[in-house]
Short mmCIF file of the C-alpha atoms (twelve columns), coordinates in Angstrom:
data_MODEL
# 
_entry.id   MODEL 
# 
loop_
_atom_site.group_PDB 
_atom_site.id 
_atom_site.type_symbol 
_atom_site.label_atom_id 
_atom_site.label_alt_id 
_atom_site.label_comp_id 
_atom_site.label_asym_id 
_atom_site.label_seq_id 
_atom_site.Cartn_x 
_atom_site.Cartn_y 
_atom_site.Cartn_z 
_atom_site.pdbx_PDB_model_num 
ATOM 1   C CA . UNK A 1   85.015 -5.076  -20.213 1 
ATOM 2   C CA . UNK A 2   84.048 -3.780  -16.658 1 
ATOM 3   C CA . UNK A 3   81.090 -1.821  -16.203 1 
ATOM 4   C CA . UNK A 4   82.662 1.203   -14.435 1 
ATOM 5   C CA . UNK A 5   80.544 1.238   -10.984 1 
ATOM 6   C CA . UNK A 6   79.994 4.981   -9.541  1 
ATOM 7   C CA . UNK A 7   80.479 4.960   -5.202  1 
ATOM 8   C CA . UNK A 8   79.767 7.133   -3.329  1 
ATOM 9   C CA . UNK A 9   81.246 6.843   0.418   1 
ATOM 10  C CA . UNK A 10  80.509 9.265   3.660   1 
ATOM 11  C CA . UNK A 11  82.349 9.839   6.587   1 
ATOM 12  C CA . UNK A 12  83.585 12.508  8.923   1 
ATOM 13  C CA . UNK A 13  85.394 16.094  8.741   1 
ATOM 14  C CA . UNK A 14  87.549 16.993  11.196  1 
ATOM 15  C CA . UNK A 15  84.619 19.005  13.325  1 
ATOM 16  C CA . UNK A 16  82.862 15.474  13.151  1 
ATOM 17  C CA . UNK A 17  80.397 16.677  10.608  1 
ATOM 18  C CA . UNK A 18  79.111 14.631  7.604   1 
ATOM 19  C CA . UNK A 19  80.601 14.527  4.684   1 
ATOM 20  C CA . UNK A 20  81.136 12.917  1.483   1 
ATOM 21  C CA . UNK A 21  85.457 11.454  1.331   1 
ATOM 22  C CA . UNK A 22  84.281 9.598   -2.593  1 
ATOM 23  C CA . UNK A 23  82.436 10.481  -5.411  1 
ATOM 24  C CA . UNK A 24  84.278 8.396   -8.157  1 
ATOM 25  C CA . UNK A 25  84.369 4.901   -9.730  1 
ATOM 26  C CA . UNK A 26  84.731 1.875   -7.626  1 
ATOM 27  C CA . UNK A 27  89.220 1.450   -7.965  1 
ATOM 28  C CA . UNK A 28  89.418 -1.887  -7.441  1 
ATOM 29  C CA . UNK A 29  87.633 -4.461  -10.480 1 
ATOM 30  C CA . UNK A 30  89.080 -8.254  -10.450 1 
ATOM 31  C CA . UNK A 31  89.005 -10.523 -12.594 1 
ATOM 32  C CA . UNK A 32  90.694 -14.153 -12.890 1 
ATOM 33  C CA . UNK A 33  90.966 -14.210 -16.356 1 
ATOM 34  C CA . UNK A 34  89.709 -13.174 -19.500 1 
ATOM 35  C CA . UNK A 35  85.872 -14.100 -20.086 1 
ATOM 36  C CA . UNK A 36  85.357 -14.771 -15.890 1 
ATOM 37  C CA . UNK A 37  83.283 -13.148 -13.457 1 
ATOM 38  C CA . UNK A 38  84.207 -9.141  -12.830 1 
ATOM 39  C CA . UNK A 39  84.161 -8.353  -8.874  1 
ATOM 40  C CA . UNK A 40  84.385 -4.546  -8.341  1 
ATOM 41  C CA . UNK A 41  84.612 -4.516  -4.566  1 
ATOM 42  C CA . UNK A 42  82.834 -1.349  -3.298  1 
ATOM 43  C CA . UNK A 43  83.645 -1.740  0.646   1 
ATOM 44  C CA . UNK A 44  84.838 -3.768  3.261   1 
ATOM 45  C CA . UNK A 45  83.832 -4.490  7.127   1 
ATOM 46  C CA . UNK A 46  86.440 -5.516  8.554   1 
ATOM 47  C CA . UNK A 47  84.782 -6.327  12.005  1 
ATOM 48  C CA . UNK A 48  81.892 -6.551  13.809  1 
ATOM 49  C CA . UNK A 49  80.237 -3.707  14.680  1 
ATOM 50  C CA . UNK A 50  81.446 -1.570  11.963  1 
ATOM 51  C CA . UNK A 51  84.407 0.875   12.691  1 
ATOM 52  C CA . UNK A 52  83.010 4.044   10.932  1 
ATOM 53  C CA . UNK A 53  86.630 6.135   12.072  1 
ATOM 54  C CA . UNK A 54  88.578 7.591   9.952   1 
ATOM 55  C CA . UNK A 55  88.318 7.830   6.237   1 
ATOM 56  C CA . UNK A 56  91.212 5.536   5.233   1 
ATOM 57  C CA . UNK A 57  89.870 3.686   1.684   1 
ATOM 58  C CA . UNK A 58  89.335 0.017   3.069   1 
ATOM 59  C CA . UNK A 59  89.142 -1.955  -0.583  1 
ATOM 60  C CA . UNK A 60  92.868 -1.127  -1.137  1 
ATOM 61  C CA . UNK A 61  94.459 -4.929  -0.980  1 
ATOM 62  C CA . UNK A 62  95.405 -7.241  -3.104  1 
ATOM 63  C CA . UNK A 63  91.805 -9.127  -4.331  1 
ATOM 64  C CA . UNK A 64  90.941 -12.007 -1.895  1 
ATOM 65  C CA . UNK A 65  88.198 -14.150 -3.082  1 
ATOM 66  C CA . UNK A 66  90.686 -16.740 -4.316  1 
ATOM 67  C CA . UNK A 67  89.599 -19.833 -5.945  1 
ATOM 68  C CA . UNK A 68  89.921 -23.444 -4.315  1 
ATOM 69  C CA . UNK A 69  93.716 -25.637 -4.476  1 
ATOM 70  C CA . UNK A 70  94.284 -26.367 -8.163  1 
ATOM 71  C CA . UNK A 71  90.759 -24.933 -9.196  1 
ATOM 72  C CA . UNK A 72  88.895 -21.870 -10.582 1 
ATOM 73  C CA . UNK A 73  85.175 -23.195 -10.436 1 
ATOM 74  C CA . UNK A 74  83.302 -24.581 -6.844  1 
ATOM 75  C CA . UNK A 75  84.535 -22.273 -4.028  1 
ATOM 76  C CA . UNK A 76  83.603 -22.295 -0.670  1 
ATOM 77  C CA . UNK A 77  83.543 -18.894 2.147   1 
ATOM 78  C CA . UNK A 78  83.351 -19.323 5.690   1 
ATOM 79  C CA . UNK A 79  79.950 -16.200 5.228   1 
ATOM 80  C CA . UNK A 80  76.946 -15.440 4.589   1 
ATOM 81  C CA . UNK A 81  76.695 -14.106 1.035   1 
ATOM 82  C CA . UNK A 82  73.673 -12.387 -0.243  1 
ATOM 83  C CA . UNK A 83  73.669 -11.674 -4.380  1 
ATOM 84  C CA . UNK A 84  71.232 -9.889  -5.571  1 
ATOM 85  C CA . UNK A 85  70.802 -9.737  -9.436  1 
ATOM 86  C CA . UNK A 86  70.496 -6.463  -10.651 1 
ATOM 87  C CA . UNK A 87  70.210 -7.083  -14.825 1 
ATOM 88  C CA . UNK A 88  70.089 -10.503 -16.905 1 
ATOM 89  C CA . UNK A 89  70.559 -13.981 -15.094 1 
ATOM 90  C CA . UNK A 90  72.902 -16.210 -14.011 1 
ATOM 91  C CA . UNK A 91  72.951 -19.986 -12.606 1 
ATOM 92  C CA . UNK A 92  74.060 -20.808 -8.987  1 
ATOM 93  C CA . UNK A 93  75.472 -23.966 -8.911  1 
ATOM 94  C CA . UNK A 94  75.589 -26.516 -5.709  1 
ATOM 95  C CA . UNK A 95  76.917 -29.738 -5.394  1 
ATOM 96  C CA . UNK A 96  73.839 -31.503 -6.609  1 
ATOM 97  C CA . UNK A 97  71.863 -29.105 -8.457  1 
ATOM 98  C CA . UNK A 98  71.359 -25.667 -9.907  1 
ATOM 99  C CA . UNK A 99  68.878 -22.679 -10.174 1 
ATOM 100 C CA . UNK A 100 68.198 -19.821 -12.577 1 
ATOM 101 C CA . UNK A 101 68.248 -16.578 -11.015 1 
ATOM 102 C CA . UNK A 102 66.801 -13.228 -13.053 1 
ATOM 103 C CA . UNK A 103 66.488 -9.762  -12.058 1 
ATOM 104 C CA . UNK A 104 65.255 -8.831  -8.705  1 
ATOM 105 C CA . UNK A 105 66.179 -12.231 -7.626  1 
ATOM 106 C CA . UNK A 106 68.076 -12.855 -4.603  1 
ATOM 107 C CA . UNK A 107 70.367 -15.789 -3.275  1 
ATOM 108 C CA . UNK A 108 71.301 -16.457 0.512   1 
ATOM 109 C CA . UNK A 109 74.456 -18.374 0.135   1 
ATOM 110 C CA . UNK A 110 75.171 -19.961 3.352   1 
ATOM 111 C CA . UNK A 111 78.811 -21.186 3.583   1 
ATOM 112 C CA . UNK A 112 78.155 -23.499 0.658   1 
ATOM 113 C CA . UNK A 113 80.581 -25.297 -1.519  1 
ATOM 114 C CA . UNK A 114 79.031 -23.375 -5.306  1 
ATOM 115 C CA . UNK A 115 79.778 -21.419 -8.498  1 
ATOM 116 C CA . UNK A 116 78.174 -19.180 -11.028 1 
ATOM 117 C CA . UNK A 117 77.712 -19.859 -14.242 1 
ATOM 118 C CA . UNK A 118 75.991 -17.000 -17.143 1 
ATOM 119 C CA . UNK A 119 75.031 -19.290 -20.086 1 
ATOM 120 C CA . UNK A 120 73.659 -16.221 -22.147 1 
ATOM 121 C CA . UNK A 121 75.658 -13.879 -24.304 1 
ATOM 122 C CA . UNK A 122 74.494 -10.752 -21.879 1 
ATOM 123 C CA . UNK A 123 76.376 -9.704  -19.207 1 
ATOM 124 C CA . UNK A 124 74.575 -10.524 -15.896 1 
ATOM 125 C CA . UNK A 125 74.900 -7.940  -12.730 1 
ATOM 126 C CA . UNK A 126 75.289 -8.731  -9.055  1 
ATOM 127 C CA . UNK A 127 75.243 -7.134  -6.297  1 
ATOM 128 C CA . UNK A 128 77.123 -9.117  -3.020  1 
ATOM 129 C CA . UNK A 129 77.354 -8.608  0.735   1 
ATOM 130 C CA . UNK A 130 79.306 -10.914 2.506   1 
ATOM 131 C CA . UNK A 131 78.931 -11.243 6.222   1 
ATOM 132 C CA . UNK A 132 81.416 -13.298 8.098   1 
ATOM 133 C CA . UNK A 133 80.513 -16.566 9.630   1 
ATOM 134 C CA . UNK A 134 81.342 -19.567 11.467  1 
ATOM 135 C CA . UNK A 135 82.384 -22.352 9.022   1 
ATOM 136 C CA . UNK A 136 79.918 -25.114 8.725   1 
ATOM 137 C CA . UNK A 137 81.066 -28.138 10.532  1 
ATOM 138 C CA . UNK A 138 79.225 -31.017 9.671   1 
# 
């Protein structure tokens, strides 16, 4: 079960003043089946800079991290992904080879073809930012 995820979100009143527009669980938690990763996506940029107008809720789309053709385990992303693990660990996996990551760890995922995997009974917490990116051409 989902760890509920409080979030918080600012923006702007009418006057332009600051204000909060959320003070409630994260609404949208994914997950691919039962026993897989949970994604509770807090925000989303959708360009570069930032559009900070308006106070429409951005995260309200059908989940998009979708696994490769025929495939729910090595996934590539044309970004930049850092995770940061918050509680317990977790294994990234590469094509050839692997690395234990524990709390306070942090990964900087760079358009690479991996997967997680939690080999512990314990639920494992991550935080992600993705930051859009060129794909790698070799």
């Amino acid at each position: 079960m989902a760890k509920p995820i409080r979030r918080v979100v600012t923006g702007h009143d009418a006057a332009g003043r600051s204000i909060f527009i959320v003070d409630a669980p994260a609404p949208h938690v994914y997950q691919r089946t039962p026993g897989s990763a949970i994604v509770t996506e807090l925000w989303e940029t959708r360009s570069m800079p930032a559009d900070n107008d308006g106070n429409a809720e951005v995260t309200d789309h059908a989940f998009r991290l979708a696994p490769p053709k025929s495939g729910t385990g090595f996934h590539k992303t044309n970004s930049v992904d850092y995770a940061v693990v918050l509680s317990g660990e977790i294994y990234a996996l590469m094509d050839k080879g692997e690395v234990l990551l524990r709390a306070g760890d942090v990964l900087v995922q760079r358009g690479t073809n991996h997967a997680w995997s939690n080999r512990t009974d314990e639920p494992a917490y991550l935080a992600f930012v993705l930051v859009d990116a060129e794909p790698y051409t070799p």
